[in-house]
PDB file of C-alpha atoms and ligand atoms in Angstrom:
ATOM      1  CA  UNK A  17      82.894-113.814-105.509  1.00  0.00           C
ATOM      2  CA  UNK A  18      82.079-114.866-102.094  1.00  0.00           C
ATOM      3  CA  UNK A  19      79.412-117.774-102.268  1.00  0.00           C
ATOM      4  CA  UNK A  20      77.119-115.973-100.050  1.00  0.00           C
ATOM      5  CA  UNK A  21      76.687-112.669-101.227  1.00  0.00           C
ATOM      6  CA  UNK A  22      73.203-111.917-102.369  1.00  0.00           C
ATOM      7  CA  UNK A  23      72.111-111.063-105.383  1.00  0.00           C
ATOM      8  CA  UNK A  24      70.734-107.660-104.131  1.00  0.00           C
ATOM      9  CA  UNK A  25      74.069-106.786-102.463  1.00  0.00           C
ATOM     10  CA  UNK A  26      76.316-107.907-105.539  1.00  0.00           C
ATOM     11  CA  UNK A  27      73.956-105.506-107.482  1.00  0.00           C
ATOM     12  CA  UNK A  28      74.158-102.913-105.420  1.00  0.00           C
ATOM     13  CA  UNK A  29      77.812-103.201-103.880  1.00  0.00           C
ATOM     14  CA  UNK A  30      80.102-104.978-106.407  1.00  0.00           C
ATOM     15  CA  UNK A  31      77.846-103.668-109.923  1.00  0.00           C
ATOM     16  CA  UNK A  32      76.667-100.103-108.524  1.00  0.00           C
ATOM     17  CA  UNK A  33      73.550-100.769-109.586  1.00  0.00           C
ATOM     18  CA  UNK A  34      71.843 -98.922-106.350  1.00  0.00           C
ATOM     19  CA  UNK A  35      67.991 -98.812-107.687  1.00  0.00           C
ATOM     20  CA  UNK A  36      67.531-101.896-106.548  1.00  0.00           C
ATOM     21  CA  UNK A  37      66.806-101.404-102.603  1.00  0.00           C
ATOM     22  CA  UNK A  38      66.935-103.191 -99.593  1.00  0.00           C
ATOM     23  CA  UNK A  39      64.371-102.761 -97.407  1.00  0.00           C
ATOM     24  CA  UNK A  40      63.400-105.837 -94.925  1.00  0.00           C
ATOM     25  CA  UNK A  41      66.212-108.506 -96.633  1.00  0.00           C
ATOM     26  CA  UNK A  42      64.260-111.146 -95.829  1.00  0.00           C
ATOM     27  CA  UNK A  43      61.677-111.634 -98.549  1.00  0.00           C
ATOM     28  CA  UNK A  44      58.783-109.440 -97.332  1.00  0.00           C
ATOM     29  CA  UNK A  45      58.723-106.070 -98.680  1.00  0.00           C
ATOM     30  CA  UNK A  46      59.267-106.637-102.527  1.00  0.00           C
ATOM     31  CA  UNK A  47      62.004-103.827-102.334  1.00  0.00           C
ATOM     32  CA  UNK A  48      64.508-105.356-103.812  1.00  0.00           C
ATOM     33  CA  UNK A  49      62.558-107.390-106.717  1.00  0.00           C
ATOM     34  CA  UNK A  50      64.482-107.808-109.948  1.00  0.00           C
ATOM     35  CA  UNK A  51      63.796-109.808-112.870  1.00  0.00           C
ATOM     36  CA  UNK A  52      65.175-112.800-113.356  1.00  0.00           C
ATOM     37  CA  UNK A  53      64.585-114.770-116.741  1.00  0.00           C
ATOM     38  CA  UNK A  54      61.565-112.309-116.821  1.00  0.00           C
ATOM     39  CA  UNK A  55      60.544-113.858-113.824  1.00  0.00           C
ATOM     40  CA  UNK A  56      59.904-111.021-110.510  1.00  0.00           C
ATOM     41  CA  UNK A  57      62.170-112.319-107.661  1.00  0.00           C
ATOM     42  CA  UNK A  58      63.440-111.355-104.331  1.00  0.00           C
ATOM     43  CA  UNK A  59      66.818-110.276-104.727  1.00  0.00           C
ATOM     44  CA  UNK A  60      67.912-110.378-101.052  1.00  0.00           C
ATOM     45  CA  UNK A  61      66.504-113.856-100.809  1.00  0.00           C
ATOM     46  CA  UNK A  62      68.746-115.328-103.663  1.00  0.00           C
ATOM     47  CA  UNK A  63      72.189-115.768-104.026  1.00  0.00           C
ATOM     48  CA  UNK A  64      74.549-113.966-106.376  1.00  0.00           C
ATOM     49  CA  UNK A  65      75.852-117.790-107.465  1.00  0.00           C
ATOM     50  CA  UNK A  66      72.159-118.511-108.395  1.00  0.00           C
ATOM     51  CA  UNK A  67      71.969-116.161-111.233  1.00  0.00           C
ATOM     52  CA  UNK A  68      74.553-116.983-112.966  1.00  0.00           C
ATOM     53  CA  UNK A  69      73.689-117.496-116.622  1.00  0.00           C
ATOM     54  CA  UNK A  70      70.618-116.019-116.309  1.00  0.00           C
ATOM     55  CA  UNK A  71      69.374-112.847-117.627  1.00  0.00           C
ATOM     56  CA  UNK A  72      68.644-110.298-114.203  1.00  0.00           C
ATOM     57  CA  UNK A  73      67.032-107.133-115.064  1.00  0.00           C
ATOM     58  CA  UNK A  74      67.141-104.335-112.747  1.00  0.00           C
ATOM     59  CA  UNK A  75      65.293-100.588-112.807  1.00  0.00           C
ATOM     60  CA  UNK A  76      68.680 -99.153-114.319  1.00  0.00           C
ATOM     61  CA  UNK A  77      67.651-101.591-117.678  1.00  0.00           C
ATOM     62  CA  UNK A  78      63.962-100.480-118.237  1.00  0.00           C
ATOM     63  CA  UNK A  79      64.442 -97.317-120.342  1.00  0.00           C
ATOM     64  CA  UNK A  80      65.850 -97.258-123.423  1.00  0.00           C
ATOM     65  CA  UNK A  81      67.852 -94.667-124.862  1.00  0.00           C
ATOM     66  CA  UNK A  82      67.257 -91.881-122.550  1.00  0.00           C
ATOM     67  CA  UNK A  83      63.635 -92.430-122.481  1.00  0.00           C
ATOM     68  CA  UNK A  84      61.346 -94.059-119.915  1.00  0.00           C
ATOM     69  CA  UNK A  85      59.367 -97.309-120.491  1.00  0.00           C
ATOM     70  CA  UNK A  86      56.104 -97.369-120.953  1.00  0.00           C
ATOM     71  CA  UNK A  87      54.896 -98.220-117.509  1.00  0.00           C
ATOM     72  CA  UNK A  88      58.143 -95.770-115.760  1.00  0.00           C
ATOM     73  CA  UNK A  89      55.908 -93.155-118.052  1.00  0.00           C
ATOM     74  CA  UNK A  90      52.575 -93.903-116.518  1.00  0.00           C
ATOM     75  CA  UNK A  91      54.042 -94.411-113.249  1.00  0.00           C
ATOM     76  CA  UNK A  92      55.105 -90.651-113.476  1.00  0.00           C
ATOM     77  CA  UNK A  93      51.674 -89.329-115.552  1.00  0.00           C
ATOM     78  CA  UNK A  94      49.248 -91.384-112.705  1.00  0.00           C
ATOM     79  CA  UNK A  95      51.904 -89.860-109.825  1.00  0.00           C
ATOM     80  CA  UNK A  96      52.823 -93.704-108.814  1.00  0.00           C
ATOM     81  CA  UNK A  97      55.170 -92.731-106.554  1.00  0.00           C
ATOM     82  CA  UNK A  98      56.255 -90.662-103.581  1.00  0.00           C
ATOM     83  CA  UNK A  99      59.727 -91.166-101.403  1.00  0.00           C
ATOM     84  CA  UNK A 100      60.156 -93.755-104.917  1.00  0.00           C
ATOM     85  CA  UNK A 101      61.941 -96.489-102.299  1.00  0.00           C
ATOM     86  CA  UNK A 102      59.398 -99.285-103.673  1.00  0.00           C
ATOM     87  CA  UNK A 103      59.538 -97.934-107.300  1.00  0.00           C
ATOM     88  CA  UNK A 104      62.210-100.493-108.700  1.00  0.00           C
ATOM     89  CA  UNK A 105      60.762-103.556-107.003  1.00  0.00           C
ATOM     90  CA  UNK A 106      57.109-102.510-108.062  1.00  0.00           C
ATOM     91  CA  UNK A 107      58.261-101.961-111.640  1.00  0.00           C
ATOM     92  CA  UNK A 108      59.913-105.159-112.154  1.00  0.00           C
ATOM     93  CA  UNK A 109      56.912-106.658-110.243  1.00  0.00           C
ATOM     94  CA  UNK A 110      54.466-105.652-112.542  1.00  0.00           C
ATOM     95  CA  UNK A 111      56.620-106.159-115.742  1.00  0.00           C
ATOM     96  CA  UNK A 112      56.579-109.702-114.653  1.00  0.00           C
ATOM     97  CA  UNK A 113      52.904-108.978-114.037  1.00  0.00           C
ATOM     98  CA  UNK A 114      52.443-107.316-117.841  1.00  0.00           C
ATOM     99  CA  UNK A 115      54.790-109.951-119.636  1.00  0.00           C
ATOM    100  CA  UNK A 116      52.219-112.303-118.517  1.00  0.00           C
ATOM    101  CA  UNK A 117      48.943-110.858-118.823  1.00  0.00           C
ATOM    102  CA  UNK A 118      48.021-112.753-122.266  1.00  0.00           C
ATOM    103  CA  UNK A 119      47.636-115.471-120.121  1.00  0.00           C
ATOM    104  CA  UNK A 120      46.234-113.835-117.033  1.00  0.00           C
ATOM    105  CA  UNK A 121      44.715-110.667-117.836  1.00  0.00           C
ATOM    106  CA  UNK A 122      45.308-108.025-115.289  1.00  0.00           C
ATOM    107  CA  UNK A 123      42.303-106.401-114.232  1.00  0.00           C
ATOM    108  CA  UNK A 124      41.451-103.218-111.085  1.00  0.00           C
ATOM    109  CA  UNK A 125      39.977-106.401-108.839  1.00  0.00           C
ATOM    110  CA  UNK A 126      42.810-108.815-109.014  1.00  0.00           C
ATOM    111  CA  UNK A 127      45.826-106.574-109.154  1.00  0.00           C
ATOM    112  CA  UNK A 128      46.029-105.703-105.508  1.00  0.00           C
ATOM    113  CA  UNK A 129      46.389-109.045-104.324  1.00  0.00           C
ATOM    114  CA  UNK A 130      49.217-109.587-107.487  1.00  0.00           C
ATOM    115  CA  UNK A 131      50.675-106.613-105.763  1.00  0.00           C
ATOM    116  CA  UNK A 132      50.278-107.807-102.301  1.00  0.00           C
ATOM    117  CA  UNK A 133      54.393-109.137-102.181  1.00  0.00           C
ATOM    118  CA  UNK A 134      55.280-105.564-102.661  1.00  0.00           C
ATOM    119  CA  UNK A 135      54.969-102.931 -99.525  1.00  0.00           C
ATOM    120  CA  UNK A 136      54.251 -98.791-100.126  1.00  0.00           C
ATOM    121  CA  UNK A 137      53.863 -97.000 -97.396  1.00  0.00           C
ATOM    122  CA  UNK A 138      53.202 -93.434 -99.436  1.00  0.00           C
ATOM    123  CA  UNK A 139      50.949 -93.752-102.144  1.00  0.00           C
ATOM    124  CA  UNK A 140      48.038 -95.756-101.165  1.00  0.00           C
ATOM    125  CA  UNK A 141      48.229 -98.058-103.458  1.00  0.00           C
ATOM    126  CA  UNK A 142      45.645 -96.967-106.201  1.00  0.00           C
ATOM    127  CA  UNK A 143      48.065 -94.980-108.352  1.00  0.00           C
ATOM    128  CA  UNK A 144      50.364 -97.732-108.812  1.00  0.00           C
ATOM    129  CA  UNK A 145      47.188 -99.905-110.030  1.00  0.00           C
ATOM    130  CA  UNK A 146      46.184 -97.290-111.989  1.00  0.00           C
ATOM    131  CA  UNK A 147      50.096 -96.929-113.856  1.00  0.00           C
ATOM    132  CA  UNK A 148      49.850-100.571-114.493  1.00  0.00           C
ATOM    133  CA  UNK A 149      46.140-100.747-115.818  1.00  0.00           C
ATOM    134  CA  UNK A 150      46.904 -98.160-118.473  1.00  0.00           C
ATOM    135  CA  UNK A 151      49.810-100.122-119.996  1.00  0.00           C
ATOM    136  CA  UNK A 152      47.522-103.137-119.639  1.00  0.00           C
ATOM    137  CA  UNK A 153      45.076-101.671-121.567  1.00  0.00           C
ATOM    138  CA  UNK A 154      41.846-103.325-121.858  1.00  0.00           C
ATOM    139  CA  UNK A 155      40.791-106.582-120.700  1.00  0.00           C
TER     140      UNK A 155
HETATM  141  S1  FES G  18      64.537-106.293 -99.090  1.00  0.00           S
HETATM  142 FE1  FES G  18      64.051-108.091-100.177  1.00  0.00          FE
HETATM  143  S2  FES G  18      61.947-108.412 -99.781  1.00  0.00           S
HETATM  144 FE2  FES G  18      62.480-106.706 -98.521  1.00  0.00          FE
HETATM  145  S1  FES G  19      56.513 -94.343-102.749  1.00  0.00           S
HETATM  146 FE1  FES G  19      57.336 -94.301-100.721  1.00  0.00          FE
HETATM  147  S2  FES G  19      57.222 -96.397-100.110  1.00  0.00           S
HETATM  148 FE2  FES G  19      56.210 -96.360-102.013  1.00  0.00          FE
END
């Protein structure tokens, strides 16, 4: 493998794993986001190289056996989605966002600005909060 290549393009070019999309590829519009070690990152900002031994997650990993995740399902049921080309980097943004809301609780004031790395230009916004409240559950 070519030093270079990013992550997002070994994904999508070399792996076939086309859900994650490229948008801006330089860091702004959360299109490509992955998890990485859990962790929601850029994947046109990072190197292939970098994520070697480490565990990257993409949209094509979320459901399990046929069925949606939790949050995929209330993304659907609260209509989170239009054209779906932020889908995959909002999902693995707010997984990162879920996985670590023991510590920081999400809640319908803070969320937009925890959303704020990742760019819709369909939906508005307020059904993708909604999606991710409902698998938050109470706060
Ligand atoms: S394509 Fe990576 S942030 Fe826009
Ligand atoms: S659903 Fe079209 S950009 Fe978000």
């Amino acid at each position: 493998m070519e030093p270079r290549v990013s992550l997002a393009d070994f994904l999508r070019d070399r792996l076939r794993l086309t859900g994650t999309h490229l948008g801006c590829e330089h860091g702004v519009c959360g299109a490509c986001t992955v998890l990485l070690d859990g962790e929601a990152v850029r994947s046109c900002l990072l190197l292939a190289v970098q994520a070697q031994g480490h565990r990257v997650q993409t949209v094509e990993g979320m459901a399990r056996a046929g069925r949606p995740s939790r949050l995929q399902a209330a993304f659907e049921k609260h209509r989170a989605y239009q054209c779906g080309f932020c889908t995959p980097g909002f999902l693995a943004t707010a997984e990162a966002l879920l996985a670590d809301a023991s510590k920081h609780p999400l809640t319908r004031e803070k969320l937009p600005e925890l959303l704020a790395g990742n760019i819709c230009r369909c939906t508005g916004y307020q059904p993708i909060v909604e999606a991710i409240l409902e698998v938050a559950g109470p706060s």
